[in-house]
């Protein structure tokens, strides 16, 4: 727990992973929040409600789709690029910093797009297409960074994985709070909602771009620290000790058969073929070792990986339903209730993800994690009963239930991600981080697709 670890180097590295977590979510959130600009821009249009929902779905789908592409690219990168090259501190640092800077540039360009849009539906659609393309590109870059961030955090400790998860949640809470502040400003000073939504969109993109830049700087500081170098050195030494090589007897038989086949050929030609065979065997051994490491890691994290997948799939399948929860007061008329519902979820999610680092909060053992995952499925009928049929009424009760929904999501998801690295050896932790992120993003992506259908099949009651 954090309160039991006063080490300055630990706290600094913990804070850096929180910063990286914030940077990973805030970029995608900026695009999702830009939907408020389109809502005000098309307010006078007859198809406003249908159009805005369609645009919001496309933004969310583009975000999840882009992140999955980024993760798959990183996965292919690990197999195609020699591990000794990718493990080099300089190569890794340059790659991560360049991707962060690309994100920063895309976000700054996106901040300028609202200035080029107008309230004409057809005139704004080309800009929307460009904006969503930037969303997909930025999400792909973020997906690549997510895999690296969690693999790096896994090299440190479970608490560093929890720090990255907490950073993701903090970005969500900050975004929700910013939306509330914007709405308060509009109502207090009676400002033009369209103008303020444009400024809000630009501020979100600008802040996200600055956070990308700051995350790149902190990552350079992290990879230059003695603690990071020591962790990577220990991981490499453990990997060297546990590498699986081709059996000596099999290699000897292969060599003898090659010599026998080439006995009638000139010696120079036989030597050349032997060198080619040895190179191919070495290359095959390297790829085979990587496959074995990832296969063993995947088997070892089965007690928690599917639980993380189910947790995120359940949450994001029900997440769109929250926007349709009816209010029994006047809050619904001005859209306040929806903002407060999402804020309650984000605050609960943040507290849930941060709680494993607190002294008095128990981190459940691996064998009990599945029990929490299964128990959390009880929220499915409870959340649906807040919408249709409305068997659960009352704003306070609904918001309390939403808070608990976010709290359990944060705790169960965060502890699952923390427990993953504890199930593998030190040289397998990087692979573990990537596989755990694939479970997380897979659940997020599938849950988002299910959520689109759930919102259509469960109309407001």
Coordinates of C-alpha atoms in Angstrom, one line a residue:
X1 CA 0.0 0.0 0.0
X2 CA 1.2 3.6 -0.7
X3 CA 1.1 4.6 2.9
X4 CA 3.5 1.8 3.8
X5 CA 6.0 2.7 1.1
X6 CA 7.6 6.1 1.7
X7 CA 10.3 5.6 -0.9
X8 CA 10.8 8.7 -3.0
X9 CA 11.6 6.8 -6.1
X10 CA 8.5 4.6 -5.7
X11 CA 6.2 7.6 -5.3
X12 CA 7.8 9.4 -8.3
X13 CA 7.3 6.4 -10.5
X14 CA 3.8 5.9 -9.2
X15 CA 3.0 9.5 -10.0
X16 CA 4.4 9.1 -13.5
X17 CA 2.2 6.2 -14.3
X18 CA -0.8 8.1 -13.0
X19 CA 0.1 10.9 -15.5
X20 CA 0.5 8.4 -18.3
X21 CA -2.9 6.9 -17.5
X22 CA -4.5 10.4 -17.6
X23 CA -2.9 11.0 -21.0
X24 CA -4.1 7.7 -22.4
X25 CA -7.8 8.5 -21.7
X26 CA -8.0 12.2 -22.1
X27 CA -7.2 12.2 -25.8
X28 CA -10.1 9.8 -26.7
X29 CA -12.4 11.6 -24.2
X30 CA -11.8 14.9 -26.1
X31 CA -13.3 13.5 -29.2
X32 CA -16.3 11.9 -27.4
X33 CA -17.0 15.2 -25.6
X34 CA -16.9 17.2 -28.9
X35 CA -20.4 15.7 -29.5
X36 CA -21.7 18.6 -27.4
X37 CA -20.5 21.0 -30.1
X38 CA -22.6 19.0 -32.7
X39 CA -25.5 18.9 -30.4
X40 CA -25.6 22.7 -30.2
X41 CA -24.7 23.2 -33.9
X42 CA -27.6 21.0 -35.1
X43 CA -30.1 22.1 -32.4
X44 CA -32.3 23.7 -35.0
X45 CA -32.3 20.7 -37.3
X46 CA -35.3 18.3 -37.3
X47 CA -33.0 15.2 -37.1
X48 CA -31.0 16.6 -34.2
X49 CA -31.6 13.8 -31.7
X50 CA -31.1 10.9 -34.2
X51 CA -28.1 12.7 -35.8
X52 CA -26.3 13.5 -32.6
X53 CA -26.7 9.9 -31.3
X54 CA -25.4 8.5 -34.5
X55 CA -22.4 10.8 -34.4
X56 CA -21.7 9.9 -30.8
X57 CA -21.9 6.2 -31.6
X58 CA -19.4 6.7 -34.5
X59 CA -17.0 8.6 -32.2
X60 CA -17.2 5.8 -29.6
X61 CA -16.8 3.1 -32.2
X62 CA -13.9 4.9 -33.8
X63 CA -12.2 5.2 -30.4
X64 CA -12.5 1.5 -29.5
X65 CA -11.7 0.4 -33.1
X66 CA -8.6 2.6 -33.2
X67 CA -7.3 1.3 -29.8
X68 CA -7.7 -2.3 -30.9
X69 CA -5.7 -1.6 -34.1
X70 CA -3.0 0.1 -32.0
X71 CA -2.8 -2.9 -29.7
X72 CA -2.6 -5.4 -32.5
X73 CA 0.1 -3.3 -34.2
X74 CA 2.2 -3.4 -31.0
X75 CA 1.6 -7.1 -30.8
X76 CA 2.9 -7.6 -34.3
X77 CA 5.7 -5.2 -33.6
X78 CA 6.9 -7.4 -30.7
X79 CA 7.2 -10.5 -33.0
X80 CA 8.6 -8.8 -36.1
X81 CA 11.2 -6.6 -34.4
X82 CA 14.1 -8.4 -32.6
X83 CA 13.5 -8.3 -28.9
X84 CA 17.0 -7.2 -28.2
X85 CA 16.4 -4.1 -30.4
X86 CA 13.0 -3.3 -28.9
X87 CA 14.3 -3.8 -25.4
X88 CA 17.0 -1.2 -26.0
X89 CA 16.1 1.8 -23.8
X90 CA 16.9 4.4 -26.5
X91 CA 14.8 2.7 -29.2
X92 CA 11.8 2.3 -26.8
X93 CA 12.0 5.9 -25.5
X94 CA 12.2 7.4 -29.0
X95 CA 9.3 5.3 -30.2
X96 CA 7.0 6.2 -27.3
X97 CA 7.9 9.9 -27.3
X98 CA 7.3 10.1 -31.1
X99 CA 3.9 8.5 -30.7
X100 CA 3.0 10.9 -27.9
X101 CA 4.0 13.8 -30.1
X102 CA 1.9 12.5 -33.0
X103 CA -1.0 12.4 -30.6
X104 CA -0.3 16.0 -29.6
X105 CA -0.2 17.2 -33.2
X106 CA -3.5 15.4 -34.1
X107 CA -5.2 16.9 -31.1
X108 CA -4.0 20.5 -31.8
X109 CA -5.2 20.2 -35.4
X110 CA -8.6 18.9 -34.1
X111 CA -8.8 21.9 -31.8
X112 CA -8.8 24.2 -34.9
X113 CA -11.6 22.3 -36.8
X114 CA -14.6 23.8 -34.9
X115 CA -13.5 27.2 -36.3
X116 CA -14.0 25.9 -39.8
X117 CA -17.5 24.5 -39.2
X118 CA -20.8 26.2 -39.4
X119 CA -24.3 25.3 -38.3
X120 CA -25.3 24.0 -41.7
X121 CA -25.7 20.3 -41.6
X122 CA -24.1 19.4 -44.9
X123 CA -21.4 22.0 -44.5
X124 CA -20.3 20.5 -41.2
X125 CA -20.3 16.8 -42.2
X126 CA -17.0 17.0 -44.1
X127 CA -15.3 18.5 -41.0
X128 CA -16.9 15.8 -38.9
X129 CA -15.5 13.1 -41.1
X130 CA -12.0 14.7 -40.7
X131 CA -12.5 14.9 -37.0
X132 CA -13.5 11.3 -36.7
X133 CA -10.5 10.3 -38.8
X134 CA -8.4 12.1 -36.3
X135 CA -10.2 10.3 -33.6
X136 CA -9.3 6.9 -35.1
X137 CA -5.7 7.8 -35.7
X138 CA -5.3 9.2 -32.2
X139 CA -7.0 6.2 -30.7
X140 CA -4.7 3.8 -32.7
X141 CA -1.7 5.7 -31.3
X142 CA -3.2 5.6 -27.8
X143 CA -3.8 1.8 -28.2
X144 CA -0.1 1.3 -29.0
X145 CA 0.8 3.4 -25.9
X146 CA -1.6 1.6 -23.7
X147 CA 0.1 -1.7 -24.4
X148 CA 3.5 -0.3 -23.6
X149 CA 2.3 1.6 -20.5
X150 CA 0.8 -1.5 -18.9
X151 CA 3.8 -3.7 -19.9
X152 CA 6.1 -1.1 -18.3
X153 CA 4.0 -0.9 -15.2
X154 CA 3.9 -4.6 -14.9
X155 CA 7.7 -4.6 -14.6
X156 CA 7.5 -2.5 -11.5
X157 CA 4.6 -3.8 -9.3
X158 CA 0.9 -4.3 -9.1
X159 CA 0.5 -0.9 -7.5
X160 CA 2.0 0.7 -10.6
X161 CA -0.6 -1.0 -12.8
X162 CA -3.2 0.3 -10.4
X163 CA -1.6 3.8 -10.8
X164 CA -2.2 3.6 -14.5
X165 CA -5.8 2.5 -14.0
X166 CA -6.3 5.4 -11.6
X167 CA -5.0 7.9 -14.1
X168 CA -7.5 6.6 -16.6
X169 CA -10.3 7.1 -14.1
X170 CA -9.1 10.6 -13.0
X171 CA -9.2 11.7 -16.6
X172 CA -12.9 10.6 -16.9
X173 CA -13.8 12.4 -13.6
X174 CA -12.1 15.6 -14.7
X175 CA -13.9 15.5 -18.1
X176 CA -17.3 15.1 -16.3
X177 CA -16.5 17.9 -13.9
X178 CA -15.6 20.2 -16.8
X179 CA -18.9 19.5 -18.5
X180 CA -20.8 20.5 -15.3
X181 CA -18.7 23.7 -15.0
X182 CA -19.5 24.6 -18.6
X183 CA -23.2 24.1 -18.1
X184 CA -23.1 26.2 -14.9
X185 CA -21.3 29.0 -16.8
X186 CA -23.9 28.9 -19.6
X187 CA -26.8 29.2 -17.1
X188 CA -25.2 31.7 -14.7
X189 CA -24.1 34.2 -17.4
X190 CA -26.7 33.3 -20.0
X191 CA -24.0 32.9 -22.7
X192 CA -24.5 31.5 -26.2
X193 CA -24.5 27.7 -25.8
X194 CA -23.2 27.2 -29.3
X195 CA -20.2 29.5 -28.8
X196 CA -19.4 28.1 -25.4
X197 CA -19.6 24.5 -26.6
X198 CA -17.1 25.4 -29.3
X199 CA -14.8 26.9 -26.8
X200 CA -15.3 23.9 -24.5
X201 CA -14.3 21.6 -27.4
X202 CA -11.2 23.5 -28.2
X203 CA -10.1 23.7 -24.5
X204 CA -10.6 19.9 -24.2
X205 CA -8.4 19.3 -27.3
X206 CA -5.8 21.8 -26.1
X207 CA -5.5 20.4 -22.6
X208 CA -5.3 16.8 -24.0
X209 CA -2.5 17.9 -26.3
X210 CA -0.5 19.5 -23.4
X211 CA -1.0 16.4 -21.3
X212 CA 0.4 14.2 -24.1
X213 CA 3.5 16.4 -24.1
X214 CA 3.8 16.3 -20.4
X215 CA 3.4 12.5 -20.4
X216 CA 6.2 12.2 -23.0
X217 CA 8.5 14.2 -20.7
X218 CA 7.7 12.2 -17.6
X219 CA 8.2 8.9 -19.5
X220 CA 11.7 10.0 -20.5
X221 CA 12.3 10.7 -16.8
X222 CA 11.0 7.3 -15.8
X223 CA 13.1 5.4 -18.3
X224 CA 16.2 7.3 -17.3
X225 CA 15.8 6.4 -13.6
X226 CA 18.0 3.8 -11.9
X227 CA 14.9 1.9 -10.6
X228 CA 13.6 1.4 -14.2
X229 CA 17.0 0.2 -15.5
X230 CA 17.3 -2.2 -12.6
X231 CA 13.9 -3.7 -13.2
X232 CA 14.6 -4.1 -16.9
X233 CA 18.0 -5.7 -16.2
X234 CA 16.4 -8.2 -13.8
X235 CA 13.7 -9.0 -16.3
X236 CA 16.3 -9.6 -19.0
X237 CA 18.5 -11.8 -16.8
X238 CA 15.5 -13.9 -15.8
X239 CA 14.5 -14.3 -19.5
X240 CA 18.0 -15.4 -20.4
X241 CA 17.9 -18.1 -17.7
X242 CA 14.5 -19.3 -18.8
X243 CA 14.9 -19.3 -22.6
X244 CA 14.0 -22.5 -24.4
X245 CA 16.5 -23.7 -26.9
X246 CA 16.3 -26.4 -29.5
X247 CA 17.1 -29.8 -28.0
X248 CA 20.8 -30.6 -28.5
X249 CA 20.1 -34.1 -29.7
X250 CA 17.6 -32.8 -32.3
X251 CA 20.1 -30.2 -33.4
X252 CA 22.9 -32.8 -33.7
X253 CA 20.7 -35.1 -35.7
X254 CA 19.7 -32.3 -38.0
X255 CA 23.3 -31.3 -38.5
X256 CA 24.4 -34.9 -39.2
X257 CA 21.7 -35.4 -41.8
X258 CA 22.7 -32.1 -43.4
X259 CA 26.3 -33.2 -43.6
X260 CA 25.3 -36.5 -45.1
X261 CA 23.1 -34.9 -47.7
X262 CA 25.9 -32.6 -48.7
X263 CA 28.7 -35.1 -48.6
X264 CA 28.8 -35.3 -52.4
X265 CA 28.8 -31.5 -52.8
X266 CA 31.7 -29.2 -52.8
X267 CA 32.8 -28.2 -49.3
X268 CA 32.3 -24.4 -49.9
X269 CA 28.7 -25.0 -51.0
X270 CA 28.1 -27.3 -47.9
X271 CA 29.5 -24.6 -45.6
X272 CA 27.3 -22.0 -47.1
X273 CA 24.2 -24.1 -46.7
X274 CA 25.2 -25.0 -43.1
X275 CA 25.4 -21.3 -42.3
X276 CA 22.0 -20.6 -43.8
X277 CA 20.5 -23.5 -41.8
X278 CA 22.0 -22.2 -38.6
X279 CA 20.7 -18.7 -39.2
X280 CA 17.2 -20.1 -39.9
X281 CA 17.4 -22.2 -36.8
X282 CA 18.4 -19.2 -34.7
X283 CA 15.6 -17.1 -36.2
X284 CA 13.1 -19.9 -35.6
X285 CA 14.3 -20.3 -32.0
X286 CA 13.8 -16.5 -31.4
X287 CA 10.2 -16.6 -32.7
X288 CA 9.5 -19.8 -31.0
X289 CA 10.7 -18.4 -27.7
X290 CA 8.5 -15.4 -28.0
X291 CA 5.5 -17.6 -28.8
X292 CA 6.2 -19.9 -25.9
X293 CA 6.5 -16.9 -23.5
X294 CA 3.2 -15.4 -24.7
X295 CA 1.5 -18.8 -24.7
X296 CA 2.6 -19.6 -21.1
X297 CA 1.7 -16.1 -20.0
X298 CA -1.8 -16.4 -21.5
X299 CA -2.4 -19.7 -19.6
X300 CA -1.1 -18.3 -16.3
X301 CA -3.4 -15.2 -16.3
X302 CA -6.6 -17.2 -17.2
X303 CA -7.8 -16.9 -13.5
X304 CA -8.1 -13.1 -13.8
X305 CA -8.0 -12.1 -17.5
X306 CA -11.5 -13.2 -18.5
X307 CA -12.8 -11.6 -15.4
X308 CA -11.4 -8.2 -16.5
X309 CA -13.0 -8.8 -20.0
X310 CA -16.4 -9.5 -18.5
X311 CA -16.2 -6.6 -16.1
X312 CA -15.5 -4.0 -18.8
X313 CA -17.9 -5.6 -21.3
X314 CA -20.7 -5.5 -18.7
X315 CA -20.0 -1.8 -17.8
X316 CA -19.8 -0.5 -21.3
X317 CA -22.9 -2.6 -22.4
X318 CA -24.9 -0.8 -19.7
X319 CA -23.1 2.6 -20.0
X320 CA -25.4 4.0 -22.8
X321 CA -28.4 3.1 -20.7
X322 CA -27.3 5.7 -18.1
X323 CA -28.0 8.5 -20.5
X324 CA -31.7 7.4 -20.7
X325 CA -32.4 7.1 -17.0
X326 CA -35.5 9.3 -16.4
X327 CA -35.6 11.9 -13.6
X328 CA -38.5 12.5 -11.2
X329 CA -37.5 16.1 -10.8
X330 CA -36.9 19.2 -13.0
X331 CA -33.2 18.2 -13.5
X332 CA -34.1 16.1 -16.6
X333 CA -35.4 19.1 -18.5
X334 CA -32.1 20.9 -18.7
X335 CA -30.0 17.8 -19.1
X336 CA -28.6 18.1 -15.6
X337 CA -29.6 14.7 -14.4
X338 CA -27.7 12.9 -17.2
X339 CA -24.5 14.9 -16.3
X340 CA -24.9 14.1 -12.6
X341 CA -25.5 10.4 -13.4
X342 CA -22.2 10.2 -15.4
X343 CA -20.4 12.2 -12.8
X344 CA -21.6 9.8 -10.0
X345 CA -20.3 6.9 -12.1
X346 CA -16.9 8.5 -12.8
X347 CA -16.4 9.5 -9.1
X348 CA -17.2 5.9 -8.0
X349 CA -15.0 4.5 -10.7
X350 CA -12.1 6.7 -9.6
X351 CA -12.5 5.8 -6.0
X352 CA -12.7 2.1 -6.9
X353 CA -9.5 2.2 -8.9
X354 CA -7.6 4.1 -6.3
X355 CA -8.8 2.1 -3.3
X356 CA -6.4 -0.9 -3.7
X357 CA -3.5 1.5 -2.8
X358 CA -5.2 2.5 0.5
X359 CA -4.0 0.9 3.7
X360 CA -7.4 -0.4 5.0
X361 CA -8.7 -1.7 1.7
X362 CA -8.2 -5.4 1.0
X363 CA -7.0 -6.6 -2.4
X364 CA -8.9 -9.8 -2.9
X365 CA -6.8 -13.0 -3.7
X366 CA -6.9 -14.5 -7.2
X367 CA -9.3 -17.3 -6.2
X368 CA -11.9 -14.8 -4.9
X369 CA -11.7 -12.3 -7.9
X370 CA -14.1 -14.4 -10.0
X371 CA -16.7 -14.3 -7.1
X372 CA -16.7 -10.5 -7.4
X373 CA -17.0 -10.6 -11.1
X374 CA -20.1 -12.9 -10.9
X375 CA -21.7 -10.9 -8.1
X376 CA -21.3 -7.7 -10.1
X377 CA -23.6 -9.1 -12.8
X378 CA -26.5 -8.3 -10.4
X379 CA -26.2 -4.7 -11.6
X380 CA -27.6 -5.7 -15.0
X381 CA -31.2 -6.1 -14.0
X382 CA -30.9 -3.3 -11.4
X383 CA -29.7 -0.8 -13.9
X384 CA -32.3 -1.8 -16.5
X385 CA -35.1 -1.5 -13.9
X386 CA -34.1 2.2 -13.5
X387 CA -35.1 2.7 -17.2
X388 CA -37.7 0.3 -18.4
X389 CA -39.7 -1.1 -16.6
X390 CA -39.3 1.7 -14.0
X391 CA -39.5 -0.4 -10.9
X392 CA -36.7 1.6 -9.3
X393 CA -37.6 5.3 -9.0
X394 CA -36.1 8.3 -7.2
X395 CA -33.1 10.4 -8.3
X396 CA -31.2 9.9 -5.1
X397 CA -31.5 6.1 -5.2
X398 CA -30.7 6.0 -8.9
X399 CA -27.6 8.1 -8.5
X400 CA -26.5 6.0 -5.5
X401 CA -26.9 2.8 -7.5
X402 CA -24.9 4.4 -10.4
X403 CA -22.2 5.4 -7.9
X404 CA -21.9 1.8 -6.6
X405 CA -21.9 0.5 -10.2
X406 CA -18.9 2.7 -10.9
X407 CA -17.2 1.9 -7.6
X408 CA -17.4 -1.9 -8.2
X409 CA -16.3 -1.4 -11.8
X410 CA -13.2 0.5 -10.7
X411 CA -12.3 -1.9 -7.9
X412 CA -12.9 -5.2 -9.7
X413 CA -11.3 -4.0 -12.9
X414 CA -8.3 -2.5 -11.2
X415 CA -7.6 -5.5 -8.9
X416 CA -7.9 -7.8 -11.9
X417 CA -5.3 -5.8 -13.7
X418 CA -3.1 -5.8 -10.6
X419 CA -3.3 -9.5 -10.0
X420 CA -2.2 -10.5 -13.5
X421 CA 1.5 -9.7 -13.1
X422 CA 1.6 -11.5 -9.8
X423 CA 0.8 -14.8 -11.6
X424 CA 3.8 -14.8 -13.9
X425 CA 7.6 -14.7 -13.7
X426 CA 9.5 -11.4 -14.0
X427 CA 10.5 -12.1 -17.6
X428 CA 6.9 -12.7 -18.6
X429 CA 5.5 -9.5 -17.1
X430 CA 5.7 -7.4 -20.2
X431 CA 3.8 -10.0 -22.1
X432 CA 1.3 -10.2 -19.2
X433 CA 0.7 -6.4 -19.4
X434 CA -0.1 -6.6 -23.1
X435 CA -2.5 -9.6 -22.7
X436 CA -4.3 -7.9 -19.8
X437 CA -4.8 -4.8 -21.9
X438 CA -6.1 -6.9 -24.7
X439 CA -8.6 -8.4 -22.3
X440 CA -9.5 -4.9 -21.1
X441 CA -9.9 -3.3 -24.5
X442 CA -11.6 -6.4 -25.9
X443 CA -14.3 -6.1 -23.2
X444 CA -14.6 -2.4 -23.7
X445 CA -15.0 -2.8 -27.5
X446 CA -17.5 -5.7 -27.3
X447 CA -19.4 -4.0 -24.5
X448 CA -19.7 -0.8 -26.5
X449 CA -21.1 -2.7 -29.5
X450 CA -23.6 -4.5 -27.2
X451 CA -24.5 -1.1 -25.6
X452 CA -25.7 0.3 -28.9
X453 CA -28.2 -2.5 -29.2
X454 CA -29.2 -2.3 -25.5
X455 CA -30.0 1.4 -25.8
X456 CA -32.3 0.6 -28.8
X457 CA -34.0 -2.4 -27.2
X458 CA -34.6 -0.7 -23.8
X459 CA -36.4 2.5 -24.5
X460 CA -37.0 5.0 -21.7
X461 CA -40.0 3.9 -19.6

